[in-house]
Amino acid sequence: MSTESKKLPMAGDQQDPECCSTKDITVEYTDPVNANWVTGSLETKAGLIYRVATTLDRQDLLGSVKARWGIGRMNYTVTPGLYAIGDPDLLSPVLVSANYKLSFDYLRRELGGLNLWILVLDTKGINVWCAAGKGSFGTAELIRMINQSRLEKLVSHRTLILPQLAAPGVSAHRVRKEIGYKVVYGPVRAADIPSFLNEGNKADQAMRHPSFNLIDRLTLTTVELTALFKPIAILTIFLFLLNLASMSFKSESASLVSLLEHTFSDLAPFIIAALIGTILVPALLPYIPGRALAWKGWVLGVIWVFVYTTVFAVPSGWLQTTAYFLTLPIIPAFLGMNYTGSTTYTSLSGVVKEMNYALPLIIVSAGLGLTALIGAYFI
Amino acid sequence: MKFSYLKNVVTLRLDQSKCNGCGRCTEVCPQQVFAIKNKVSYIIDRDACLECSACAKNCPQEAIYVRQGVGCAYAVLMDKLNIKGKCCGDACGCSLDNIPDS
């Protein structure tokens, strides 16, 4: 990126008043002239337009890895505006995209050998589906960007191809009525765009359904793992203090080493329960019985407690075993419940119903379990 | 593979008397909830609905109603705890405006 980059005027103007999630976010955009993915420029009637690479380089891949680990994820953006793929002309298709850099990368790497325009909306660095759900990839933003980019000077047709998952935010007939552009919903996956264009802007059923296979289900695992660091750190301190108190209560003399050994062996089943919730629940999702995701997590958690208490034969008494049954399964249950946000098939009404059942049970189980756990250290 | 979530929970409603059979709903629905038979739309898989509202937003006849929302427990939780900014700026950009009181 350029060090002397100038601010472009699109940052933060005219925002959708309906949208709570993005109204407070102002993203500052810079002229992408020196961006690694810009390979040249075109002088057009609508002004200077950058040509975009259709291959990803090391910098793009490194950026993806960082975003997937939650580093600078909310700031991983593409400057909104018009871009060119290949050598587009008056008749070339216009694709519309979000300005999350990962979304943009997934799109452009599928477009090698094609000639078309890409209109990048200002979705505040949020991906297509989430931005559409919140309205920042919406009718108002689309109309604003069409006007601002002077698209009418660039193409003679009036057809826009939007990703299908933008449909929750965009009202196609309203766009048509207000500025005369016809919105065509393209495929869910960018990889299907070349065949969609070949077929004369037709998507088949398979192109219209978001896949949710093993790899899709584990896509956000890395981000979820980073969210575990803080609770695990707090739990570590808690278990350390508990061991310390227990040893002084029982008047046992203990070295720091044995204290730490106890702490970490006590911590292990909790960390594994958390990993089960973050990795195994998504991975085994279609195979775990039941529908509610908290339930699915809880089932795996109970299996883990059985394995831990029988195969490893760790607990030293009934109180500790009880404590494990009450505290361990609720961890993957809670994480499973939170995983609803990463799925392609959960509705808000369903999530609210699930939470109304699961949250009180989780809280009661946590309260009783922690009491039992603390008790087990002192008897 | 099609995943199934909870049964009989979604707020989706279709007024067939308004429908003109244009088929936009079958096109935009990512879950194949609708099908057109005899030039009228039918809800054929109600429980698959995500309440994403793509159908309602794109129905030129305004024949479809659904309470739009994002099925994300974390967002619901942050909203219940009244930690607005946390979800907005942190995970996904999906916070909620209209959580039902239940």
Tab-separated table of C-alpha atoms in Angstrom:
chain	number	residue	atom	x	y	z
A	1	MET	CA	0.000	0.000	0.000
A	2	SER	CA	1.070	3.540	-0.692
A	3	THR	CA	2.552	5.524	2.147
A	4	GLU	CA	1.342	8.802	0.670
A	5	SER	CA	-2.090	7.446	-0.128
A	6	LYS	CA	-4.882	9.939	-0.141
A	7	LYS	CA	-8.268	9.480	1.450
A	8	LEU	CA	-11.070	8.801	-0.941
A	9	PRO	CA	-14.375	10.529	-0.358
A	10	MET	CA	-16.498	7.399	0.050
A	11	ALA	CA	-15.530	6.652	3.634
A	12	GLY	CA	-18.527	6.897	5.868
A	13	ASP	CA	-20.874	8.970	3.723
A	14	GLN	CA	-24.545	8.294	3.560
A	15	GLN	CA	-25.085	5.262	5.670
A	16	ASP	CA	-28.088	3.080	6.006
A	17	PRO	CA	-29.975	4.392	9.033
A	18	GLU	CA	-31.645	1.009	9.514
A	19	CYS	CA	-28.423	-0.765	10.164
A	20	CYS	CA	-27.257	-0.882	13.736
A	21	SER	CA	-24.189	-2.940	13.112
A	22	THR	CA	-22.338	-0.609	10.823
A	23	LYS	CA	-23.588	2.856	11.603
A	24	ASP	CA	-20.819	3.540	14.084
A	25	ILE	CA	-18.101	2.058	11.956
A	26	THR	CA	-16.142	4.426	9.795
A	27	VAL	CA	-13.605	2.748	7.632
A	28	GLU	CA	-10.975	4.938	6.011
A	29	TYR	CA	-10.092	3.885	2.520
A	30	THR	CA	-6.981	4.714	0.564
A	31	ASP	CA	-6.370	4.898	-3.171
A	32	PRO	CA	-5.405	1.302	-4.068
A	33	VAL	CA	-2.937	2.427	-6.762
A	34	ASN	CA	-0.039	0.646	-5.079
A	35	ALA	CA	-1.991	-2.367	-3.828
A	36	ASN	CA	-0.358	-5.676	-4.666
A	37	TRP	CA	-3.499	-6.848	-6.501
A	38	VAL	CA	-3.647	-3.887	-8.904
A	39	THR	CA	-1.916	-4.753	-12.185
A	40	GLY	CA	-2.617	-1.648	-14.215
A	41	SER	CA	-5.261	0.899	-15.049
A	42	LEU	CA	-7.743	1.860	-17.746
A	43	GLU	CA	-8.638	5.389	-18.801
A	44	THR	CA	-12.429	5.379	-19.192
A	45	LYS	CA	-15.318	7.811	-19.531
A	46	ALA	CA	-16.026	7.110	-15.888
A	47	GLY	CA	-12.467	8.026	-14.918
A	48	LEU	CA	-9.401	5.987	-14.085
A	49	ILE	CA	-10.199	2.358	-13.267
A	50	TYR	CA	-7.726	-0.106	-11.847
A	51	ARG	CA	-7.248	-3.508	-13.387
A	52	VAL	CA	-7.201	-6.315	-10.862
A	53	ALA	CA	-5.062	-9.463	-10.800
A	54	THR	CA	-6.876	-12.791	-11.101
A	55	THR	CA	-4.219	-14.699	-9.223
A	56	LEU	CA	-3.419	-14.388	-5.546
A	57	ASP	CA	0.156	-13.639	-4.527
A	58	ARG	CA	2.007	-14.281	-1.293
A	59	GLN	CA	0.806	-11.065	0.265
A	60	ASP	CA	-2.837	-12.034	-0.402
A	61	LEU	CA	-2.320	-15.504	1.042
A	62	LEU	CA	-0.563	-14.146	4.123
A	63	GLY	CA	-3.431	-11.686	4.556
A	64	SER	CA	-5.955	-14.540	4.372
A	65	VAL	CA	-4.088	-16.537	6.993
A	66	LYS	CA	-3.948	-13.524	9.305
A	67	ALA	CA	-7.662	-12.786	8.821
A	68	ARG	CA	-8.502	-16.418	9.554
A	69	TRP	CA	-6.608	-16.141	12.830
A	70	GLY	CA	-8.463	-12.963	13.688
A	71	ILE	CA	-5.518	-10.612	13.122
A	72	GLY	CA	-6.729	-7.345	11.611
A	73	ARG	CA	-9.849	-9.141	10.466
A	74	MET	CA	-12.137	-6.160	10.852
A	75	ASN	CA	-9.798	-3.975	8.864
A	76	TYR	CA	-9.235	-6.213	5.881
A	77	THR	CA	-10.910	-4.165	3.193
A	78	VAL	CA	-10.875	-3.204	-0.441
A	79	THR	CA	-11.550	0.415	-1.359
A	80	PRO	CA	-15.108	0.583	-2.729
A	81	GLY	CA	-15.480	1.500	-6.392
A	82	LEU	CA	-15.238	0.100	-9.900
A	83	TYR	CA	-12.509	-2.278	-10.984
A	84	ALA	CA	-11.684	-4.058	-14.230
A	85	ILE	CA	-10.878	-7.690	-14.943
A	86	GLY	CA	-9.080	-8.137	-18.250
A	87	ASP	CA	-10.161	-5.705	-20.972
A	88	PRO	CA	-13.853	-5.020	-20.410
A	89	ASP	CA	-15.932	-2.875	-22.772
A	90	LEU	CA	-19.428	-1.381	-23.074
A	91	LEU	CA	-21.059	-4.793	-23.223
A	92	SER	CA	-19.094	-6.548	-20.472
A	93	PRO	CA	-20.953	-7.916	-17.452
A	94	VAL	CA	-20.893	-6.011	-14.166
A	95	LEU	CA	-20.403	-8.069	-11.003
A	96	VAL	CA	-21.162	-6.539	-7.622
A	97	SER	CA	-19.133	-7.519	-4.555
A	98	ALA	CA	-18.589	-6.746	-0.875
A	99	ASN	CA	-15.398	-5.029	0.212
A	100	TYR	CA	-14.145	-7.674	2.646
A	101	LYS	CA	-10.750	-8.432	1.142
A	102	LEU	CA	-11.228	-12.208	1.505
A	103	SER	CA	-14.545	-12.047	-0.423
A	104	PHE	CA	-12.873	-9.927	-3.112
A	105	ASP	CA	-9.940	-12.360	-3.360
A	106	TYR	CA	-12.258	-15.378	-3.669
A	107	LEU	CA	-14.099	-13.583	-6.448
A	108	ARG	CA	-11.188	-12.339	-8.560
A	109	ARG	CA	-9.202	-15.564	-8.477
A	110	GLU	CA	-12.094	-17.265	-10.317
A	111	LEU	CA	-12.209	-14.677	-13.084
A	112	GLY	CA	-8.988	-15.435	-14.994
A	113	GLY	CA	-9.380	-14.991	-18.759
A	114	LEU	CA	-12.675	-13.075	-18.449
A	115	ASN	CA	-13.350	-9.442	-19.296
A	116	LEU	CA	-15.730	-7.715	-16.920
A	117	TRP	CA	-16.317	-4.948	-14.416
A	118	ILE	CA	-16.518	-5.362	-10.667
A	119	LEU	CA	-18.421	-2.852	-8.574
A	120	VAL	CA	-17.229	-3.089	-4.968
A	121	LEU	CA	-19.725	-1.736	-2.438
A	122	ASP	CA	-18.811	-0.264	0.931
A	123	THR	CA	-19.862	-3.062	3.273
A	124	LYS	CA	-17.389	-1.933	5.956
A	125	GLY	CA	-15.187	-4.932	5.391
A	126	ILE	CA	-18.007	-7.409	6.062
A	127	ASN	CA	-18.627	-10.405	3.783
A	128	VAL	CA	-21.582	-10.583	1.397
A	129	TRP	CA	-23.986	-12.696	3.431
A	130	CYS	CA	-23.509	-10.993	6.798
A	131	ALA	CA	-23.520	-7.538	5.170
A	132	ALA	CA	-26.740	-8.380	3.304
A	133	GLY	CA	-28.308	-9.628	6.535
A	134	LYS	CA	-27.544	-6.309	8.158
A	135	GLY	CA	-28.388	-4.117	5.195
A	136	SER	CA	-24.935	-2.659	4.528
A	137	PHE	CA	-24.942	-4.717	1.324
A	138	GLY	CA	-28.333	-3.255	0.577
A	139	THR	CA	-30.507	-1.478	-1.938
A	140	ALA	CA	-29.459	1.994	-0.755
A	141	GLU	CA	-25.736	1.227	-0.844
A	142	LEU	CA	-26.021	-0.369	-4.282
A	143	ILE	CA	-27.824	2.655	-5.719
A	144	ARG	CA	-25.347	5.006	-4.081
A	145	MET	CA	-22.349	3.203	-5.560
A	146	ILE	CA	-23.904	2.955	-9.027
A	147	ASN	CA	-24.416	6.701	-9.036
A	148	GLN	CA	-21.058	7.510	-7.512
A	149	SER	CA	-19.106	5.278	-9.867
A	150	ARG	CA	-20.844	6.705	-12.964
A	151	LEU	CA	-21.441	3.189	-14.175
A	152	GLU	CA	-23.795	4.419	-16.920
A	153	LYS	CA	-20.797	5.931	-18.728
A	154	LEU	CA	-18.989	2.625	-18.687
A	155	VAL	CA	-21.509	0.128	-19.987
A	156	SER	CA	-24.351	0.339	-22.490
A	157	HIS	CA	-26.461	-2.346	-20.801
A	158	ARG	CA	-28.335	-2.016	-17.517
A	159	THR	CA	-27.778	-5.419	-15.911
A	160	LEU	CA	-25.971	-6.077	-12.636
A	161	ILE	CA	-24.932	-9.507	-11.421
A	162	LEU	CA	-25.089	-9.803	-7.640
A	163	PRO	CA	-24.030	-12.775	-5.547
A	164	GLN	CA	-27.121	-14.722	-4.570
A	165	LEU	CA	-26.330	-14.320	-0.885
A	166	ALA	CA	-26.769	-10.561	-1.285
A	167	ALA	CA	-30.504	-11.096	-1.805
A	168	PRO	CA	-31.411	-10.672	1.908
A	169	GLY	CA	-30.197	-7.059	1.623
A	170	VAL	CA	-31.167	-6.038	-1.866
A	171	SER	CA	-34.606	-5.561	-3.317
A	172	ALA	CA	-34.192	-6.220	-7.051
A	173	HIS	CA	-37.503	-4.692	-8.111
A	174	ARG	CA	-36.794	-1.545	-6.099
A	175	VAL	CA	-33.413	-1.105	-7.777
A	176	ARG	CA	-35.127	-1.443	-11.147
A	177	LYS	CA	-37.815	1.042	-10.236
A	178	GLU	CA	-35.467	3.599	-8.726
A	179	ILE	CA	-32.591	3.678	-11.209
A	180	GLY	CA	-33.534	1.318	-14.013
A	181	TYR	CA	-30.918	-1.352	-13.427
A	182	LYS	CA	-31.910	-4.998	-13.636
A	183	VAL	CA	-30.513	-7.119	-10.819
A	184	VAL	CA	-29.663	-10.714	-11.664
A	185	TYR	CA	-28.680	-12.992	-8.802
A	186	GLY	CA	-25.655	-15.065	-9.676
A	187	PRO	CA	-24.366	-18.190	-8.004
A	188	VAL	CA	-23.535	-18.518	-4.301
A	189	ARG	CA	-19.954	-19.557	-5.032
A	190	ALA	CA	-17.572	-17.399	-7.058
A	191	ALA	CA	-16.190	-20.554	-8.667
A	192	ASP	CA	-19.492	-20.998	-10.524
A	193	ILE	CA	-19.407	-17.524	-12.107
A	194	PRO	CA	-17.669	-18.531	-15.370
A	195	SER	CA	-20.251	-21.243	-16.073
A	196	PHE	CA	-23.072	-18.927	-14.952
A	197	LEU	CA	-21.909	-16.337	-17.529
A	198	ASN	CA	-21.478	-19.046	-20.179
A	199	GLU	CA	-25.042	-20.198	-19.667
A	200	GLY	CA	-26.362	-16.709	-20.317
A	201	ASN	CA	-26.694	-15.642	-16.668
A	202	LYS	CA	-28.442	-18.817	-15.563
A	203	ALA	CA	-27.742	-20.556	-12.257
A	204	ASP	CA	-28.868	-24.117	-11.607
A	205	GLN	CA	-30.161	-25.368	-8.234
A	206	ALA	CA	-26.733	-26.506	-7.052
A	207	MET	CA	-25.312	-23.021	-7.676
A	208	ARG	CA	-28.043	-21.516	-5.499
A	209	HIS	CA	-27.440	-23.550	-2.367
A	210	PRO	CA	-24.505	-22.739	-0.064
A	211	SER	CA	-22.505	-25.880	0.577
A	212	PHE	CA	-21.725	-26.785	4.172
A	213	ASN	CA	-19.295	-29.661	3.864
A	214	LEU	CA	-16.522	-30.548	6.301
A	215	ILE	CA	-14.167	-27.842	5.037
A	216	ASP	CA	-16.915	-25.212	5.074
A	217	ARG	CA	-17.841	-26.196	8.603
A	218	LEU	CA	-14.281	-25.817	9.825
A	219	THR	CA	-13.530	-22.565	7.995
A	220	LEU	CA	-14.052	-20.418	11.066
A	221	THR	CA	-12.382	-22.819	13.517
A	222	THR	CA	-9.196	-20.774	13.662
A	223	VAL	CA	-11.097	-17.615	14.572
A	224	GLU	CA	-13.074	-19.550	17.203
A	225	LEU	CA	-9.849	-20.975	18.648
A	226	THR	CA	-8.425	-17.501	19.192
A	227	ALA	CA	-11.534	-16.702	21.238
A	228	LEU	CA	-10.621	-19.499	23.680
A	229	PHE	CA	-7.323	-18.016	24.864
A	230	LYS	CA	-8.823	-15.580	27.350
A	231	PRO	CA	-11.283	-17.941	29.097
A	232	ILE	CA	-8.591	-20.615	29.310
A	233	ALA	CA	-6.174	-18.120	30.892
A	234	ILE	CA	-8.814	-17.177	33.470
A	235	LEU	CA	-9.540	-20.849	34.202
A	236	THR	CA	-5.825	-21.555	34.611
A	237	ILE	CA	-5.496	-18.843	37.243
A	238	PHE	CA	-8.656	-20.088	38.969
A	239	LEU	CA	-7.401	-23.706	39.124
A	240	PHE	CA	-3.982	-22.551	40.306
A	241	LEU	CA	-5.519	-20.607	43.173
A	242	LEU	CA	-7.812	-23.523	43.972
A	243	ASN	CA	-4.877	-25.928	44.188
A	244	LEU	CA	-2.961	-23.430	46.294
A	245	ALA	CA	-5.889	-23.003	48.693
A	246	SER	CA	-6.494	-26.747	48.825
A	247	MET	CA	-2.896	-27.520	49.679
A	248	SER	CA	-2.718	-24.919	52.419
A	249	PHE	CA	-6.119	-26.080	53.730
A	250	LYS	CA	-4.870	-29.649	53.944
A	251	SER	CA	-1.533	-28.376	55.306
A	252	GLU	CA	0.351	-30.084	52.532
A	253	SER	CA	3.700	-28.640	51.661
A	254	ALA	CA	4.033	-28.180	47.974
A	255	SER	CA	6.641	-26.911	45.611
A	256	LEU	CA	5.708	-24.520	42.855
A	257	VAL	CA	6.466	-27.282	40.353
A	258	SER	CA	3.969	-29.716	41.843
A	259	LEU	CA	1.458	-26.907	42.184
A	260	LEU	CA	1.802	-26.147	38.486
A	261	GLU	CA	1.627	-29.863	37.654
A	262	HIS	CA	-1.658	-30.147	39.498
A	263	THR	CA	-2.990	-27.014	37.864
A	264	PHE	CA	-2.257	-28.180	34.348
A	265	SER	CA	-3.488	-31.733	34.829
A	266	ASP	CA	-6.708	-30.268	36.255
A	267	LEU	CA	-6.892	-27.907	33.306
A	268	ALA	CA	-6.467	-30.603	30.641
A	269	PRO	CA	-10.050	-31.983	30.585
A	270	PHE	CA	-11.421	-28.445	30.256
A	271	ILE	CA	-9.130	-27.615	27.335
A	272	ILE	CA	-10.126	-30.847	25.607
A	273	ALA	CA	-13.803	-30.058	26.220
A	274	ALA	CA	-13.231	-26.659	24.593
A	275	LEU	CA	-11.467	-28.239	21.614
A	276	ILE	CA	-14.342	-30.696	21.257
A	277	GLY	CA	-16.724	-27.749	21.096
A	278	THR	CA	-14.605	-25.837	18.605
A	279	ILE	CA	-13.420	-28.645	16.323
A	280	LEU	CA	-15.391	-31.873	16.816
A	281	VAL	CA	-18.871	-30.347	17.022
A	282	PRO	CA	-18.517	-28.602	13.616
A	283	ALA	CA	-16.712	-31.596	12.106
A	284	LEU	CA	-19.263	-34.179	13.261
A	285	LEU	CA	-22.283	-31.868	13.032
A	286	PRO	CA	-24.417	-33.985	10.651
A	287	TYR	CA	-23.665	-37.196	12.566
A	288	ILE	CA	-24.501	-36.087	16.124
A	289	PRO	CA	-28.133	-36.901	16.967
A	290	GLY	CA	-30.561	-34.088	17.716
A	291	ARG	CA	-31.258	-30.715	16.164
A	292	ALA	CA	-30.279	-27.993	18.640
A	293	LEU	CA	-26.568	-27.238	18.440
A	294	ALA	CA	-26.192	-26.796	22.212
A	295	TRP	CA	-27.591	-30.309	22.591
A	296	LYS	CA	-25.166	-31.696	20.018
A	297	GLY	CA	-22.279	-30.100	21.909
A	298	TRP	CA	-23.556	-31.399	25.233
A	299	VAL	CA	-23.802	-34.966	23.876
A	300	LEU	CA	-20.151	-34.943	22.801
A	301	GLY	CA	-19.226	-33.373	26.140
A	302	VAL	CA	-20.910	-36.183	28.095
A	303	ILE	CA	-19.109	-38.764	25.973
A	304	TRP	CA	-15.867	-36.999	26.808
A	305	VAL	CA	-16.600	-37.123	30.552
A	306	PHE	CA	-17.282	-40.876	30.275
A	307	VAL	CA	-13.991	-41.350	28.459
A	308	TYR	CA	-12.123	-39.176	30.927
A	309	THR	CA	-13.561	-40.742	34.071
A	310	THR	CA	-13.404	-44.365	32.918
A	311	VAL	CA	-10.595	-44.767	30.387
A	312	PHE	CA	-8.323	-42.267	32.102
A	313	ALA	CA	-9.861	-43.009	35.515
A	314	VAL	CA	-8.888	-39.611	36.762
A	315	PRO	CA	-11.401	-38.354	39.363
A	316	SER	CA	-10.631	-39.326	42.902
A	317	GLY	CA	-14.204	-39.464	44.169
A	318	TRP	CA	-17.900	-39.114	43.510
A	319	LEU	CA	-17.886	-35.370	44.116
A	320	GLN	CA	-15.215	-34.760	41.511
A	321	THR	CA	-16.972	-37.056	39.025
A	322	THR	CA	-20.193	-35.147	39.604
A	323	ALA	CA	-18.322	-31.891	39.162
A	324	TYR	CA	-16.954	-33.083	35.822
A	325	PHE	CA	-20.378	-34.138	34.548
A	326	LEU	CA	-21.753	-30.730	35.465
A	327	THR	CA	-18.915	-28.532	34.240
A	328	LEU	CA	-17.342	-30.242	31.217
A	329	PRO	CA	-20.303	-30.956	28.859
A	330	ILE	CA	-21.635	-27.414	29.124
A	331	ILE	CA	-18.445	-26.128	27.496
A	332	PRO	CA	-19.034	-27.790	24.100
A	333	ALA	CA	-22.762	-27.127	24.632
A	334	PHE	CA	-22.124	-23.404	24.880
A	335	LEU	CA	-19.620	-23.424	22.026
A	336	GLY	CA	-22.046	-25.478	19.924
A	337	MET	CA	-24.749	-22.921	20.593
A	338	ASN	CA	-22.414	-20.122	19.528
A	339	TYR	CA	-21.579	-22.089	16.408
A	340	THR	CA	-25.091	-21.311	15.120
A	341	GLY	CA	-23.616	-18.039	13.844
A	342	SER	CA	-21.177	-19.921	11.620
A	343	THR	CA	-23.725	-22.242	10.062
A	344	THR	CA	-25.668	-21.800	6.833
A	345	TYR	CA	-28.965	-23.154	8.106
A	346	THR	CA	-29.985	-21.706	11.487
A	347	SER	CA	-32.799	-19.159	11.798
A	348	LEU	CA	-33.040	-16.431	14.416
A	349	SER	CA	-36.331	-17.839	15.756
A	350	GLY	CA	-34.687	-21.241	16.140
A	351	VAL	CA	-31.626	-19.803	17.845
A	352	VAL	CA	-33.742	-17.811	20.293
A	353	LYS	CA	-35.800	-20.907	21.149
A	354	GLU	CA	-32.658	-22.997	21.585
A	355	MET	CA	-31.098	-20.374	23.834
A	356	ASN	CA	-34.218	-20.079	25.977
A	357	TYR	CA	-33.870	-23.757	26.826
A	358	ALA	CA	-30.108	-24.108	26.856
A	359	LEU	CA	-28.858	-21.002	28.627
A	360	PRO	CA	-30.707	-21.497	31.966
A	361	LEU	CA	-29.615	-25.164	32.028
A	362	ILE	CA	-26.019	-24.211	31.273
A	363	ILE	CA	-26.024	-21.584	34.010
A	364	VAL	CA	-27.524	-23.934	36.632
A	365	SER	CA	-25.133	-26.705	35.631
A	366	ALA	CA	-22.183	-24.314	35.833
A	367	GLY	CA	-23.223	-23.079	39.284
A	368	LEU	CA	-23.717	-26.548	40.771
A	369	GLY	CA	-20.660	-27.908	38.992
A	370	LEU	CA	-18.327	-25.185	40.211
A	371	THR	CA	-19.579	-25.658	43.769
A	372	ALA	CA	-18.911	-29.406	43.514
A	373	LEU	CA	-15.525	-28.786	41.898
A	374	ILE	CA	-14.424	-26.399	44.649
A	375	GLY	CA	-15.819	-28.763	47.292
A	376	ALA	CA	-13.849	-31.681	45.876
A	377	TYR	CA	-10.589	-29.784	46.512
A	378	PHE	CA	-11.316	-29.506	50.208
A	379	ILE	CA	-12.462	-32.989	51.192
B	1	MET	CA	-26.525	-32.644	2.246
B	2	LYS	CA	-29.302	-30.534	3.694
B	3	PHE	CA	-29.108	-29.787	7.394
B	4	SER	CA	-32.269	-29.494	9.458
B	5	TYR	CA	-32.602	-27.140	12.373
B	6	LEU	CA	-35.492	-26.840	14.847
B	7	LYS	CA	-38.998	-27.603	13.643
B	8	ASN	CA	-41.965	-25.216	13.544
B	9	VAL	CA	-40.168	-22.094	14.668
B	10	VAL	CA	-39.801	-19.802	11.677
B	11	THR	CA	-41.922	-16.706	11.077
B	12	LEU	CA	-42.246	-17.200	7.312
B	13	ARG	CA	-45.695	-16.488	5.831
B	14	LEU	CA	-46.817	-16.559	2.213
B	15	ASP	CA	-49.993	-14.950	0.954
B	16	GLN	CA	-50.800	-16.973	-2.137
B	17	SER	CA	-53.647	-14.661	-3.124
B	18	LYS	CA	-51.069	-11.944	-3.845
B	19	CYS	CA	-48.642	-14.242	-5.678
B	20	ASN	CA	-48.285	-13.842	-9.432
B	21	GLY	CA	-46.023	-16.863	-9.863
B	22	CYS	CA	-42.975	-14.881	-10.997
B	23	GLY	CA	-40.660	-17.321	-9.219
B	24	ARG	CA	-38.270	-14.754	-7.735
B	25	CYS	CA	-38.606	-16.454	-4.330
B	26	THR	CA	-37.464	-19.806	-5.726
B	27	GLU	CA	-34.498	-18.035	-7.283
B	28	VAL	CA	-33.253	-16.101	-4.236
B	29	CYS	CA	-33.961	-18.662	-1.493
B	30	PRO	CA	-30.690	-20.407	-0.580
B	31	GLN	CA	-32.613	-23.260	1.069
B	32	GLN	CA	-35.141	-24.216	-1.608
B	33	VAL	CA	-38.073	-23.421	0.641
B	34	PHE	CA	-40.384	-22.481	-2.256
B	35	ALA	CA	-41.650	-24.171	-5.410
B	36	ILE	CA	-43.937	-22.859	-8.127
B	37	LYS	CA	-46.885	-25.075	-9.020
B	38	ASN	CA	-49.594	-23.914	-11.422
B	39	LYS	CA	-48.208	-20.366	-11.414
B	40	VAL	CA	-48.433	-20.019	-7.635
B	41	SER	CA	-45.658	-20.256	-5.082
B	42	TYR	CA	-45.863	-22.888	-2.353
B	43	ILE	CA	-43.806	-23.295	0.801
B	44	ILE	CA	-42.503	-26.825	0.381
B	45	ASP	CA	-39.851	-26.942	3.125
B	46	ARG	CA	-40.768	-24.484	5.807
B	47	ASP	CA	-38.363	-25.781	8.475
B	48	ALA	CA	-35.398	-25.186	6.174
B	49	CYS	CA	-36.070	-21.429	6.243
B	50	LEU	CA	-33.238	-19.285	7.639
B	51	GLU	CA	-35.359	-16.148	7.967
B	52	CYS	CA	-32.779	-14.362	5.823
B	53	SER	CA	-35.644	-12.496	4.151
B	54	ALA	CA	-34.238	-12.679	0.624
B	55	CYS	CA	-37.678	-13.837	-0.599
B	56	ALA	CA	-39.634	-11.094	1.163
B	57	LYS	CA	-37.222	-8.362	0.021
B	58	ASN	CA	-37.372	-9.517	-3.581
B	59	CYS	CA	-41.067	-10.330	-3.902
B	60	PRO	CA	-42.514	-7.638	-6.187
B	61	GLN	CA	-46.029	-8.519	-4.968
B	62	GLU	CA	-45.139	-8.212	-1.266
B	63	ALA	CA	-46.757	-11.596	-0.773
B	64	ILE	CA	-44.137	-12.888	1.670
B	65	TYR	CA	-43.569	-11.944	5.274
B	66	VAL	CA	-40.703	-13.078	7.464
B	67	ARG	CA	-39.080	-11.458	10.468
B	68	GLN	CA	-35.554	-10.970	9.194
B	69	GLY	CA	-32.747	-12.024	11.481
B	70	VAL	CA	-29.382	-13.662	11.665
B	71	GLY	CA	-29.360	-17.022	13.425
B	72	CYS	CA	-26.339	-16.313	15.581
B	73	ALA	CA	-26.480	-17.121	19.305
B	74	TYR	CA	-23.475	-14.925	20.038
B	75	ALA	CA	-25.244	-11.906	18.572
B	76	VAL	CA	-28.406	-12.701	20.561
B	77	LEU	CA	-26.336	-13.104	23.720
B	78	MET	CA	-24.492	-9.816	23.248
B	79	ASP	CA	-27.802	-8.119	22.616
B	80	LYS	CA	-29.377	-9.614	25.754
B	81	LEU	CA	-26.374	-8.522	27.782
B	82	ASN	CA	-26.731	-5.143	26.101
B	83	ILE	CA	-23.164	-5.191	24.813
B	84	LYS	CA	-23.992	-3.593	21.493
B	85	GLY	CA	-20.597	-2.576	20.218
B	86	LYS	CA	-19.016	-5.907	21.063
B	87	CYS	CA	-20.763	-7.840	18.351
B	88	CYS	CA	-20.923	-5.020	15.869
B	89	GLY	CA	-17.216	-4.441	15.764
B	90	ASP	CA	-15.889	-7.779	16.760
B	91	ALA	CA	-16.898	-11.008	15.186
B	92	CYS	CA	-19.125	-10.856	12.187
B	93	GLY	CA	-20.869	-7.541	11.915
B	94	CYS	CA	-24.120	-9.294	12.693
B	95	SER	CA	-25.873	-7.806	15.617
B	96	LEU	CA	-29.608	-7.762	15.960
B	97	ASP	CA	-32.194	-5.043	15.856
B	98	ASN	CA	-35.261	-7.057	16.603
B	99	ILE	CA	-34.861	-9.913	18.997
B	100	PRO	CA	-38.235	-11.294	20.013
B	101	ASP	CA	-39.098	-10.919	23.677
B	102	SER	CA	-39.355	-14.467	24.821
